[in-house]
Short mmCIF file of C-alpha atoms and ligand atoms in Angstrom, two decimals:
data_model
loop_
_atom_site.label_atom_id
_atom_site.label_comp_id
_atom_site.label_asym_id
_atom_site.label_seq_id
_atom_site.Cartn_x
_atom_site.Cartn_y
_atom_site.Cartn_z
CA MET A 10 -35.08 -216.74 38.64
CA ASN A 11 -34.76 -219.14 41.32
CA PRO A 12 -31.52 -221.00 40.05
CA VAL A 13 -30.87 -224.96 42.82
CA THR A 14 -27.87 -225.63 41.87
CA ARG A 15 -25.34 -223.26 39.90
CA LYS A 16 -25.80 -224.84 36.31
CA ASP A 17 -29.34 -223.62 36.45
CA ASP A 18 -26.85 -220.22 36.94
CA ALA A 19 -25.31 -220.84 34.14
CA ASP A 20 -28.16 -221.94 31.65
CA TYR A 21 -30.02 -218.91 32.80
CA ILE A 22 -27.17 -216.34 31.13
CA VAL A 23 -27.38 -219.29 28.28
CA GLU A 24 -31.11 -218.55 28.14
CA ASN A 25 -30.59 -215.30 27.97
CA VAL A 26 -27.91 -214.87 25.33
CA LYS A 27 -29.83 -217.30 23.06
CA GLU A 28 -33.49 -215.30 23.40
CA HIS A 29 -31.20 -212.33 22.62
CA THR A 30 -29.78 -213.87 19.53
CA ASP A 31 -33.71 -214.85 18.75
CA TYR A 32 -34.82 -211.68 19.16
CA PHE A 33 -32.00 -210.10 16.74
CA ARG A 34 -32.51 -212.94 13.91
CA ASP A 35 -36.37 -211.09 14.27
CA SER A 36 -35.15 -206.75 14.05
CA LEU A 37 -34.07 -204.68 12.17
CA ALA A 38 -29.92 -203.80 13.47
CA MET A 39 -29.67 -200.02 12.84
CA ILE A 40 -27.15 -199.14 15.47
CA ALA A 41 -24.14 -197.85 12.53
CA SER A 42 -20.82 -198.18 14.87
CA GLU A 43 -22.57 -202.34 15.00
CA ASN A 44 -22.14 -205.20 11.63
CA ILE A 45 -22.40 -209.30 11.46
CA ILE A 46 -19.41 -211.33 11.27
CA SER A 47 -19.36 -214.05 8.76
CA PRO A 48 -19.70 -217.30 9.44
CA MET A 49 -15.70 -217.86 8.70
CA ALA A 50 -14.94 -215.21 10.74
CA ARG A 51 -17.51 -215.99 14.06
CA GLU A 52 -15.57 -219.50 13.67
CA MET A 53 -12.07 -218.42 14.88
CA MET A 54 -13.87 -217.39 17.48
CA VAL A 55 -14.77 -220.21 19.42
CA SER A 56 -11.10 -222.07 18.98
CA ASP A 57 -8.37 -222.57 21.20
CA PHE A 58 -6.92 -219.03 19.79
CA CYS A 59 -9.32 -217.65 22.88
CA ASP A 60 -7.01 -219.91 25.28
CA ARG A 61 -3.02 -218.59 24.73
CA TYR A 62 -1.43 -215.45 25.60
CA ALA A 63 1.05 -214.45 22.56
CA GLU A 64 2.80 -211.20 23.63
CA GLY A 65 5.47 -209.25 21.66
CA LEU A 66 5.66 -209.61 18.10
CA PRO A 67 5.87 -212.82 16.00
CA GLY A 68 8.91 -214.50 15.74
CA ALA A 69 9.75 -212.86 19.29
CA ARG A 70 7.55 -213.26 21.32
CA TYR A 71 7.86 -213.88 25.29
CA TYR A 72 5.52 -216.69 25.16
CA GLN A 73 6.62 -220.47 23.69
CA GLY A 74 3.59 -222.48 21.46
CA ASN A 75 3.43 -220.04 19.46
CA GLU A 76 4.33 -221.33 15.67
CA PHE A 77 1.23 -220.69 14.10
CA VAL A 78 -0.35 -217.25 16.02
CA ASP A 79 2.84 -216.09 14.51
CA LYS A 80 1.88 -216.87 10.71
CA VAL A 81 -1.97 -216.24 11.64
CA GLU A 82 -0.32 -212.99 12.62
CA VAL A 83 1.52 -211.66 9.75
CA HIS A 84 -0.61 -212.99 7.14
CA ALA A 85 -3.57 -210.25 8.75
CA THR A 86 -1.13 -208.10 8.89
CA GLN A 87 -0.10 -208.05 5.76
CA LEU A 88 -3.38 -208.63 4.45
CA ALA A 89 -3.76 -204.71 5.97
CA LYS A 90 -1.34 -203.61 4.66
CA GLU A 91 -3.42 -204.60 1.22
CA LEU A 92 -6.30 -203.59 1.96
CA PHE A 93 -5.77 -199.84 2.58
CA GLN A 94 -2.58 -200.14 0.70
CA VAL A 95 0.39 -199.46 3.50
CA PRO A 96 4.22 -200.12 4.74
CA TYR A 97 2.22 -200.30 8.24
CA ALA A 98 0.17 -202.79 9.75
CA ASP A 99 -0.91 -204.10 13.58
CA THR A 100 -3.66 -205.93 14.33
CA ARG A 101 -2.94 -206.44 17.50
CA PRO A 102 -5.26 -203.79 19.34
CA ILE A 103 -8.21 -205.54 21.25
CA SER A 104 -10.16 -202.41 20.20
CA GLY A 105 -10.71 -199.10 18.26
CA THR A 106 -10.23 -196.71 21.86
CA VAL A 107 -7.34 -198.80 22.76
CA ALA A 108 -5.96 -198.79 19.34
CA ASN A 109 -6.55 -194.35 19.68
CA LEU A 110 -5.06 -195.17 23.34
CA GLY A 111 -1.63 -197.27 21.35
CA VAL A 112 -1.10 -193.73 19.25
CA LEU A 113 -1.82 -191.44 22.26
CA PHE A 114 0.82 -193.02 24.42
CA ALA A 115 3.27 -193.49 21.27
CA LEU A 116 2.96 -189.72 19.31
CA THR A 117 2.65 -187.91 22.11
CA LYS A 118 3.18 -186.74 26.20
CA PRO A 119 0.98 -184.33 28.69
CA THR A 120 0.39 -181.80 28.23
CA ASP A 121 1.02 -181.62 24.36
CA VAL A 122 -1.91 -179.45 22.18
CA ILE A 123 -4.14 -181.69 20.20
CA THR A 124 -7.23 -180.82 18.13
CA VAL A 125 -10.22 -181.96 17.56
CA PRO A 126 -14.36 -182.17 16.60
CA ASN A 127 -15.53 -181.92 18.86
CA VAL A 128 -17.79 -184.72 20.67
CA SER A 129 -21.28 -182.78 20.97
CA ASP A 130 -20.73 -182.67 17.37
CA GLY A 131 -20.57 -185.76 17.47
CA ALA A 132 -16.70 -186.80 17.71
CA HIS A 133 -16.34 -190.50 20.29
CA ILE A 134 -15.86 -190.58 23.89
CA SER A 135 -12.19 -191.78 22.86
CA THR A 136 -10.74 -188.14 22.02
CA ALA A 137 -12.28 -186.22 24.56
CA ARG A 138 -10.41 -184.94 27.33
CA PHE A 139 -12.91 -186.97 29.64
CA GLY A 140 -11.76 -189.83 27.64
CA ALA A 141 -8.57 -191.48 26.27
CA VAL A 142 -7.20 -187.65 25.33
CA GLY A 143 -7.74 -186.34 28.97
CA VAL A 144 -5.96 -190.11 30.29
CA ARG A 145 -3.52 -189.16 28.74
CA GLY A 146 -3.29 -185.80 29.93
CA LEU A 147 -2.89 -183.53 26.76
CA GLU A 148 -4.64 -179.92 25.92
CA PRO A 149 -7.47 -181.01 23.17
CA VAL A 150 -8.55 -177.98 21.02
CA PRO A 151 -11.87 -178.18 19.43
CA TYR A 152 -12.40 -177.82 15.32
CA PRO A 153 -15.50 -175.02 14.92
CA PHE A 154 -18.31 -176.89 13.19
CA ASP A 155 -20.65 -176.36 11.11
CA VAL A 156 -23.95 -177.25 11.83
CA GLU A 157 -25.20 -176.18 8.49
CA ASN A 158 -23.14 -178.87 6.12
CA MET A 159 -22.00 -181.78 9.37
CA ASN A 160 -18.75 -180.91 8.70
CA ILE A 161 -15.16 -179.28 9.96
CA ASP A 162 -15.45 -175.53 8.85
CA VAL A 163 -12.39 -175.30 6.82
CA ASP A 164 -11.89 -171.46 7.56
CA GLY A 165 -12.22 -171.77 11.40
CA ALA A 166 -10.56 -174.93 11.42
CA ILE A 167 -7.21 -173.54 9.79
CA LYS A 168 -7.09 -170.73 12.34
CA VAL A 169 -7.09 -172.70 15.09
CA ILE A 170 -4.52 -174.53 13.67
CA LYS A 171 -2.32 -171.37 12.86
CA GLU A 172 -3.13 -170.52 16.25
CA VAL A 173 -2.32 -173.64 18.30
CA LYS A 174 -0.04 -175.08 16.13
CA PRO A 175 -0.74 -179.03 17.42
CA LYS A 176 1.62 -181.94 17.59
CA LEU A 177 -1.34 -184.02 16.24
CA ALA A 178 -4.17 -183.25 14.64
CA LEU A 179 -7.11 -185.50 14.93
CA PHE A 180 -10.33 -186.12 12.53
CA GLY A 181 -12.91 -188.86 12.46
CA MET A 182 -16.16 -189.02 14.51
CA SER A 183 -19.01 -191.18 15.12
CA VAL A 184 -21.83 -189.06 13.33
CA TYR A 185 -19.95 -188.99 10.91
CA LEU A 186 -21.79 -188.45 7.32
CA PHE A 187 -19.67 -186.73 5.10
CA PRO A 188 -15.75 -186.81 4.89
CA SER A 189 -13.50 -184.84 6.87
CA PRO A 190 -11.93 -181.81 4.62
CA ILE A 191 -8.52 -183.56 5.07
CA THR A 192 -6.94 -182.13 1.40
CA GLU A 193 -8.56 -177.79 2.23
CA MET A 194 -6.66 -178.86 5.22
CA ILE A 195 -3.36 -180.36 4.66
CA ASP A 196 -1.07 -177.55 3.98
CA ALA A 197 -1.90 -175.77 7.27
CA LEU A 198 -0.74 -178.74 8.83
CA ARG A 199 2.07 -179.16 7.67
CA GLU A 200 2.94 -175.89 7.77
CA VAL A 201 3.13 -176.18 12.08
CA ASP A 202 4.37 -179.45 11.77
CA ALA A 203 1.26 -181.40 12.84
CA MET A 204 1.67 -184.93 12.66
CA VAL A 205 -2.45 -186.29 11.39
CA TRP A 206 -4.18 -188.97 12.74
CA TYR A 207 -7.11 -190.16 10.96
CA ASP A 208 -9.94 -191.99 13.29
CA ALA A 209 -12.37 -194.60 11.41
CA ALA A 210 -13.61 -196.29 13.07
CA HIS A 211 -17.05 -195.80 11.05
CA VAL A 212 -15.54 -195.60 8.35
CA LEU A 213 -12.74 -198.60 7.90
CA GLY A 214 -14.75 -200.65 5.18
CA LEU A 215 -16.25 -197.85 3.27
CA ILE A 216 -12.37 -196.63 3.13
CA ALA A 217 -11.18 -200.21 1.96
CA GLY A 218 -13.97 -200.26 -0.29
CA LYS A 219 -13.31 -197.02 -2.48
CA HIS A 220 -16.28 -195.33 -1.83
CA PHE A 221 -15.16 -192.71 1.44
CA GLN A 222 -12.35 -190.19 0.89
CA ASP A 223 -9.00 -192.32 0.94
CA PRO A 224 -6.56 -190.65 3.87
CA PHE A 225 -3.09 -191.92 3.28
CA ARG A 226 -3.51 -190.62 -0.40
CA GLU A 227 -4.65 -187.27 1.70
CA GLY A 228 -1.81 -186.98 3.66
CA VAL A 229 -2.68 -188.40 6.72
CA ASP A 230 0.48 -189.81 8.93
CA VAL A 231 -1.91 -192.39 10.82
CA MET A 232 -5.46 -193.74 10.89
CA THR A 233 -7.02 -195.95 13.40
CA GLY A 234 -9.82 -198.44 13.40
CA SER A 235 -12.95 -200.98 15.22
CA THR A 236 -13.07 -203.43 12.93
CA HIS A 237 -16.69 -204.32 13.64
CA LYS A 238 -18.16 -201.36 12.18
CA THR A 239 -18.18 -200.51 8.52
CA LEU A 240 -15.58 -203.23 8.56
CA PRO A 241 -18.03 -206.08 9.52
CA GLY A 242 -15.27 -207.48 11.48
CA PRO A 243 -14.85 -208.49 15.09
CA GLN A 244 -15.14 -206.30 17.76
CA HIS A 245 -11.16 -205.39 17.71
CA GLY A 246 -8.92 -202.09 16.30
CA ILE A 247 -6.69 -201.68 13.99
CA ILE A 248 -3.97 -199.12 13.86
CA LEU A 249 -1.82 -198.61 10.11
CA ALA A 250 0.40 -195.98 8.69
CA ASP A 251 1.86 -194.21 5.88
CA PRO A 252 4.17 -191.26 7.89
CA LYS A 253 5.15 -187.97 5.82
CA THR A 254 5.57 -186.02 8.86
CA GLU A 255 9.04 -183.98 9.12
CA ARG A 256 8.88 -184.80 12.63
CA MET A 257 10.70 -187.11 12.90
CA SER A 258 12.05 -190.77 10.36
CA GLU A 259 10.38 -192.49 9.38
CA GLU A 260 11.65 -195.70 10.58
CA LYS A 261 11.13 -193.33 14.43
CA PHE A 262 6.85 -193.59 13.40
CA LEU A 263 7.38 -196.82 12.45
CA ARG A 264 8.76 -198.02 16.06
CA LYS A 265 7.02 -195.47 18.83
CA LEU A 266 3.71 -196.98 16.96
CA ASN A 267 5.11 -200.54 17.65
CA TYR A 268 6.26 -199.74 21.42
CA GLY A 269 2.74 -197.58 22.10
CA VAL A 270 1.37 -200.85 21.64
CA PHE A 271 2.82 -203.13 22.75
CA PRO A 272 4.13 -202.13 25.59
CA GLY A 273 2.59 -199.57 25.62
CA VAL A 274 -1.22 -200.25 26.04
CA LEU A 275 -1.68 -204.38 25.77
CA SER A 276 -0.18 -207.17 27.07
CA ASN A 277 -2.16 -209.68 25.64
CA HIS A 278 -3.78 -209.10 22.31
CA HIS A 279 -6.95 -211.25 21.94
CA LEU A 280 -6.03 -213.95 19.09
CA HIS A 281 -8.90 -215.89 18.21
CA THR A 282 -10.59 -211.74 17.14
CA MET A 283 -7.05 -211.94 15.50
CA ALA A 284 -7.43 -214.84 13.07
CA SER A 285 -11.58 -213.43 13.34
CA LEU A 286 -10.20 -210.74 11.61
CA GLY A 287 -7.64 -212.07 9.21
CA ILE A 288 -10.64 -213.77 7.43
CA SER A 289 -12.34 -210.66 7.76
CA LEU A 290 -9.53 -208.51 6.00
CA ALA A 291 -9.83 -211.33 2.74
CA GLU A 292 -13.37 -211.15 2.73
CA HIS A 293 -13.47 -207.44 2.55
CA LEU A 294 -10.49 -207.89 0.28
CA GLU A 295 -13.10 -209.85 -1.83
CA TYR A 296 -16.22 -208.11 -1.14
CA GLY A 297 -15.76 -204.72 -0.13
CA GLU A 298 -15.62 -202.13 -3.15
CA GLU A 299 -19.33 -203.91 -3.82
CA TYR A 300 -20.89 -203.99 -0.35
CA ALA A 301 -19.98 -200.36 0.35
CA GLY A 302 -21.19 -199.35 -2.98
CA GLN A 303 -24.19 -200.37 -2.09
CA ILE A 304 -24.07 -199.60 2.13
CA ILE A 305 -24.19 -196.07 0.81
CA ARG A 306 -27.06 -196.57 -1.69
CA ASN A 307 -29.20 -197.80 0.94
CA ALA A 308 -28.29 -195.05 3.54
CA GLN A 309 -29.32 -192.69 1.07
CA ALA A 310 -32.15 -194.04 0.12
CA LEU A 311 -33.00 -194.68 3.23
CA GLY A 312 -32.37 -190.81 4.10
CA GLN A 313 -35.01 -189.81 1.30
CA ALA A 314 -37.75 -192.81 1.44
CA MET A 315 -37.20 -190.90 5.02
CA HIS A 316 -37.38 -187.47 4.13
CA GLU A 317 -40.60 -188.67 1.60
CA ARG A 318 -41.52 -189.33 4.63
CA GLY A 319 -42.05 -185.87 6.53
CA PHE A 320 -38.91 -186.98 8.33
CA ASN A 321 -36.58 -184.03 8.73
CA VAL A 322 -33.14 -185.98 7.62
CA LEU A 323 -30.11 -183.88 8.04
CA CYS A 324 -28.38 -182.44 5.26
CA GLU A 325 -31.05 -183.13 2.39
CA HIS A 326 -29.38 -180.17 0.35
CA LEU A 327 -26.12 -182.12 1.01
CA GLY A 328 -28.18 -186.22 -0.59
CA PHE A 329 -28.27 -186.21 3.63
CA THR A 330 -24.96 -188.34 3.45
CA GLU A 331 -21.84 -189.90 1.75
CA SER A 332 -21.45 -192.21 4.70
CA HIS A 333 -23.15 -195.57 5.99
CA THR A 334 -24.91 -193.54 8.42
CA ILE A 335 -28.66 -190.57 7.95
CA ALA A 336 -29.11 -188.33 11.40
CA VAL A 337 -32.46 -187.17 11.38
CA ASP A 338 -34.06 -184.43 14.03
CA VAL A 339 -36.70 -185.73 15.71
CA LYS A 340 -37.98 -183.42 17.96
CA GLU A 341 -41.03 -182.52 16.07
CA HIS A 342 -42.13 -186.13 16.95
CA GLY A 343 -41.37 -186.65 21.10
CA GLY A 344 -37.74 -185.68 21.15
CA GLY A 345 -34.94 -188.97 20.36
CA THR A 346 -36.16 -191.10 23.96
CA PRO A 347 -40.34 -192.41 23.21
CA LEU A 348 -38.58 -193.00 20.30
CA VAL A 349 -36.08 -195.21 19.47
CA GLU A 350 -37.64 -196.74 23.46
CA ALA A 351 -40.85 -197.31 20.81
CA LEU A 352 -39.21 -198.35 17.50
CA GLU A 353 -36.78 -200.83 19.69
CA SER A 354 -40.55 -202.70 21.08
CA ALA A 355 -41.27 -202.79 16.96
CA ASN A 356 -38.03 -204.91 17.07
CA ILE A 357 -35.94 -201.77 15.45
CA VAL A 358 -33.10 -201.78 17.64
CA THR A 359 -31.59 -197.90 16.69
CA ASN A 360 -29.91 -195.13 19.01
CA LYS A 361 -30.78 -191.81 20.45
CA ASN A 362 -28.31 -189.34 19.66
CA LEU A 363 -27.73 -185.62 20.80
CA LEU A 364 -27.69 -183.02 17.43
CA PRO A 365 -24.97 -179.69 17.46
CA TRP A 366 -27.44 -178.00 18.83
CA ASP A 367 -28.85 -179.63 21.74
CA PRO A 368 -28.03 -177.95 24.45
CA THR A 369 -25.54 -180.42 26.28
CA ASP A 370 -28.17 -181.11 29.56
CA ALA A 371 -30.39 -182.57 26.60
CA ALA A 372 -28.78 -186.17 27.23
CA MET A 373 -31.30 -187.41 28.31
CA ASN A 374 -33.91 -187.03 25.52
CA PRO A 375 -31.67 -185.61 22.85
CA SER A 376 -33.29 -184.71 19.68
CA GLY A 377 -32.07 -186.99 16.97
CA ILE A 378 -31.28 -190.91 16.40
CA ARG A 379 -28.18 -192.18 13.92
CA LEU A 380 -29.05 -194.87 11.21
CA GLY A 381 -26.99 -197.07 10.54
CA ALA A 382 -27.57 -198.59 6.96
CA GLN A 383 -24.08 -201.83 7.64
CA GLU A 384 -26.15 -203.94 9.36
CA LEU A 385 -28.83 -203.99 7.06
CA THR A 386 -27.28 -204.01 3.25
CA ARG A 387 -24.59 -207.35 4.89
CA ILE A 388 -27.95 -209.52 5.10
CA GLY A 389 -29.20 -208.51 1.67
CA MET A 390 -31.38 -205.85 1.74
CA LYS A 391 -31.10 -203.10 -0.87
CA GLU A 392 -32.84 -199.80 -2.29
CA SER A 393 -36.60 -200.66 -1.70
CA GLU A 394 -35.89 -202.53 1.78
CA MET A 395 -34.85 -199.15 2.92
CA ASP A 396 -38.35 -197.58 1.04
CA ALA A 397 -40.21 -200.78 3.38
CA VAL A 398 -38.29 -199.57 6.87
CA ALA A 399 -38.86 -195.68 6.32
CA GLU A 400 -42.36 -196.49 6.30
CA LEU A 401 -42.93 -198.60 9.48
CA PHE A 402 -40.28 -195.44 10.67
CA LYS A 403 -43.54 -193.97 9.96
CA ARG A 404 -46.07 -196.28 11.06
CA ILE A 405 -43.73 -195.99 14.70
CA CYS A 406 -42.32 -192.34 14.98
CA ILE A 407 -44.71 -190.32 13.83
CA ASP A 408 -48.28 -192.24 12.75
CA LYS A 409 -47.73 -193.05 16.58
CA GLU A 410 -48.93 -196.58 15.40
CA ASP A 411 -48.93 -198.74 18.66
CA PRO A 412 -45.89 -200.89 18.08
CA ASP A 413 -46.94 -204.13 18.81
CA SER A 414 -49.33 -203.84 15.90
CA VAL A 415 -46.25 -203.02 13.73
CA ARG A 416 -44.00 -206.06 14.91
CA PRO A 417 -45.01 -208.95 12.97
CA ASP A 418 -44.06 -206.62 9.82
CA VAL A 419 -40.81 -205.40 11.29
CA VAL A 420 -41.14 -209.44 11.97
CA GLU A 421 -41.95 -210.93 8.46
CA LEU A 422 -39.91 -207.74 6.29
CA LYS A 423 -36.84 -209.91 7.95
CA SER A 424 -37.63 -212.56 7.54
CA GLY A 425 -36.85 -212.55 3.54
CA PHE A 426 -33.71 -211.79 5.05
CA GLN A 427 -31.42 -214.07 7.00
CA ASP A 428 -28.15 -214.64 5.37
CA ILE A 429 -25.12 -213.12 5.76
CA HIS A 430 -23.93 -211.68 2.35
CA TYR A 431 -20.53 -210.32 1.21
CA CYS A 432 -18.28 -212.87 2.64
CA PHE A 433 -16.95 -216.85 1.99
CA GLY A 434 -20.08 -219.85 1.95
CA GLY A 435 -22.42 -217.12 2.49
CA GLY A 436 -24.51 -218.43 6.30
CA LYS A 437 -27.06 -217.83 8.51
CA ALA A 438 -26.72 -214.73 9.97
CA TYR A 439 -28.15 -215.44 13.39
CA LYS A 440 -27.39 -219.39 14.38
CA TYR A 441 -26.82 -219.84 17.93
CA HIS A 442 -24.43 -222.53 18.59
CA ARG A 443 -24.53 -224.63 21.22
CA ILE A 444 -21.62 -227.00 21.65
CA VAL A 445 -22.49 -227.94 25.36
CA GLU A 446 -25.72 -229.68 26.30
C1 PLP B 517 -16.39 -196.69 17.53
C2 PLP B 517 -15.70 -195.81 17.63
C3 PLP B 517 -14.00 -195.54 18.48
C4 PLP B 517 -13.23 -197.05 19.39
O1 PLP B 517 -14.71 -197.51 19.48
P1 PLP B 517 -14.76 -199.54 20.24
O2 PLP B 517 -15.78 -199.75 21.15
O3 PLP B 517 -13.31 -198.89 21.43
O4 PLP B 517 -13.60 -200.24 19.17
C5 PLP B 517 -13.19 -194.35 18.22
N1 PLP B 517 -13.58 -193.80 17.88
C6 PLP B 517 -14.33 -193.13 17.35
C7 PLP B 517 -14.68 -192.27 15.76
C8 PLP B 517 -15.83 -194.06 16.86
O5 PLP B 517 -16.90 -194.39 16.36
#
């Protein structure tokens, strides 16, 4: 393209966003960390809230003009407390990573020891030495991992906890098939006076829908999350707390959390996404249980259907998954990289993933692919569609059929699933809103 005017430059950007939207309209979106927001939640994103500042807390702002922002924030916070049944919620963090940084800023100081799941076992970069944990100057000590069961090795982890006596113990992963063994470890954690933190980024909507573990009732002090993965909200973050630690009073714990977020790691907190989150929380209170249950049934059905077609889906002996995610070892079919590229050409969007036994230098072509069922569920797909999806995967990955010849069948399947479910009012999922011509 050779732009003649600056308006052409702008139109070029619009045109690409529109084409992107059309691609996703015709595609199966299966990245485990994504979802689509409801039309009502999307409407909040283009409101005047996207132009404003509101630093601090409702009723105690540093700027004027926040009368209605305050009402929205108070209400969204109330909805979050209700959804997770906790006394404290903060709807200001602008992403899951920022929520994590806020907790680290609040509860730790440099050189403190934190126990963490390992990145190579499926943890998130924000909890690694080269991510937020390192930015805070902490000493991360990983839990041993049981690759057979794709979960923390409880006995090994208890040994580590008793030995290093962490100030903070973190749970939660990005390749997250099964609940973390918190109930099994909570006595050991309390014995060494560790504060317990659960990063629920991936499974926030499953927890809120009462179909995963219940971290707060299992003894967790604080939980963070992204609000756009299994919770089908805007790209934003959240902190929830119900402290039980004896390290400090509840009041002090919550004061530190609040201060950790602002002024700790935020100034303005993206009011349009916060308002949008308020809508998503209300929708999840209404539909979350039904939605979360169907997500997990779909993920298990996808695992079963792919297994039956010759894929090495991890953890068959455990029913493949108890979350929205399955992990597939595709080494024998050429490895993750060529497969995710072929899938993309056929309009199936996935990501390659390192598996725990991959050497660290395998990042360019890891053995695994990670698949999430939450977005396909959101547009109304059920178990029988998971079977159809597995067949498409087989044609591309195992039969090595040309992606160009599979694509029409992907588009055909997708054409029957264009509406968003589990939200108020329903509506088209992939509508492009042109405001300026
Ligand atoms: C996705 C994720 C995050 C945060 O992601 P953001 O993109 O910053 O919202 C944090 N922790 C885990 C385990 C994640 O999977």
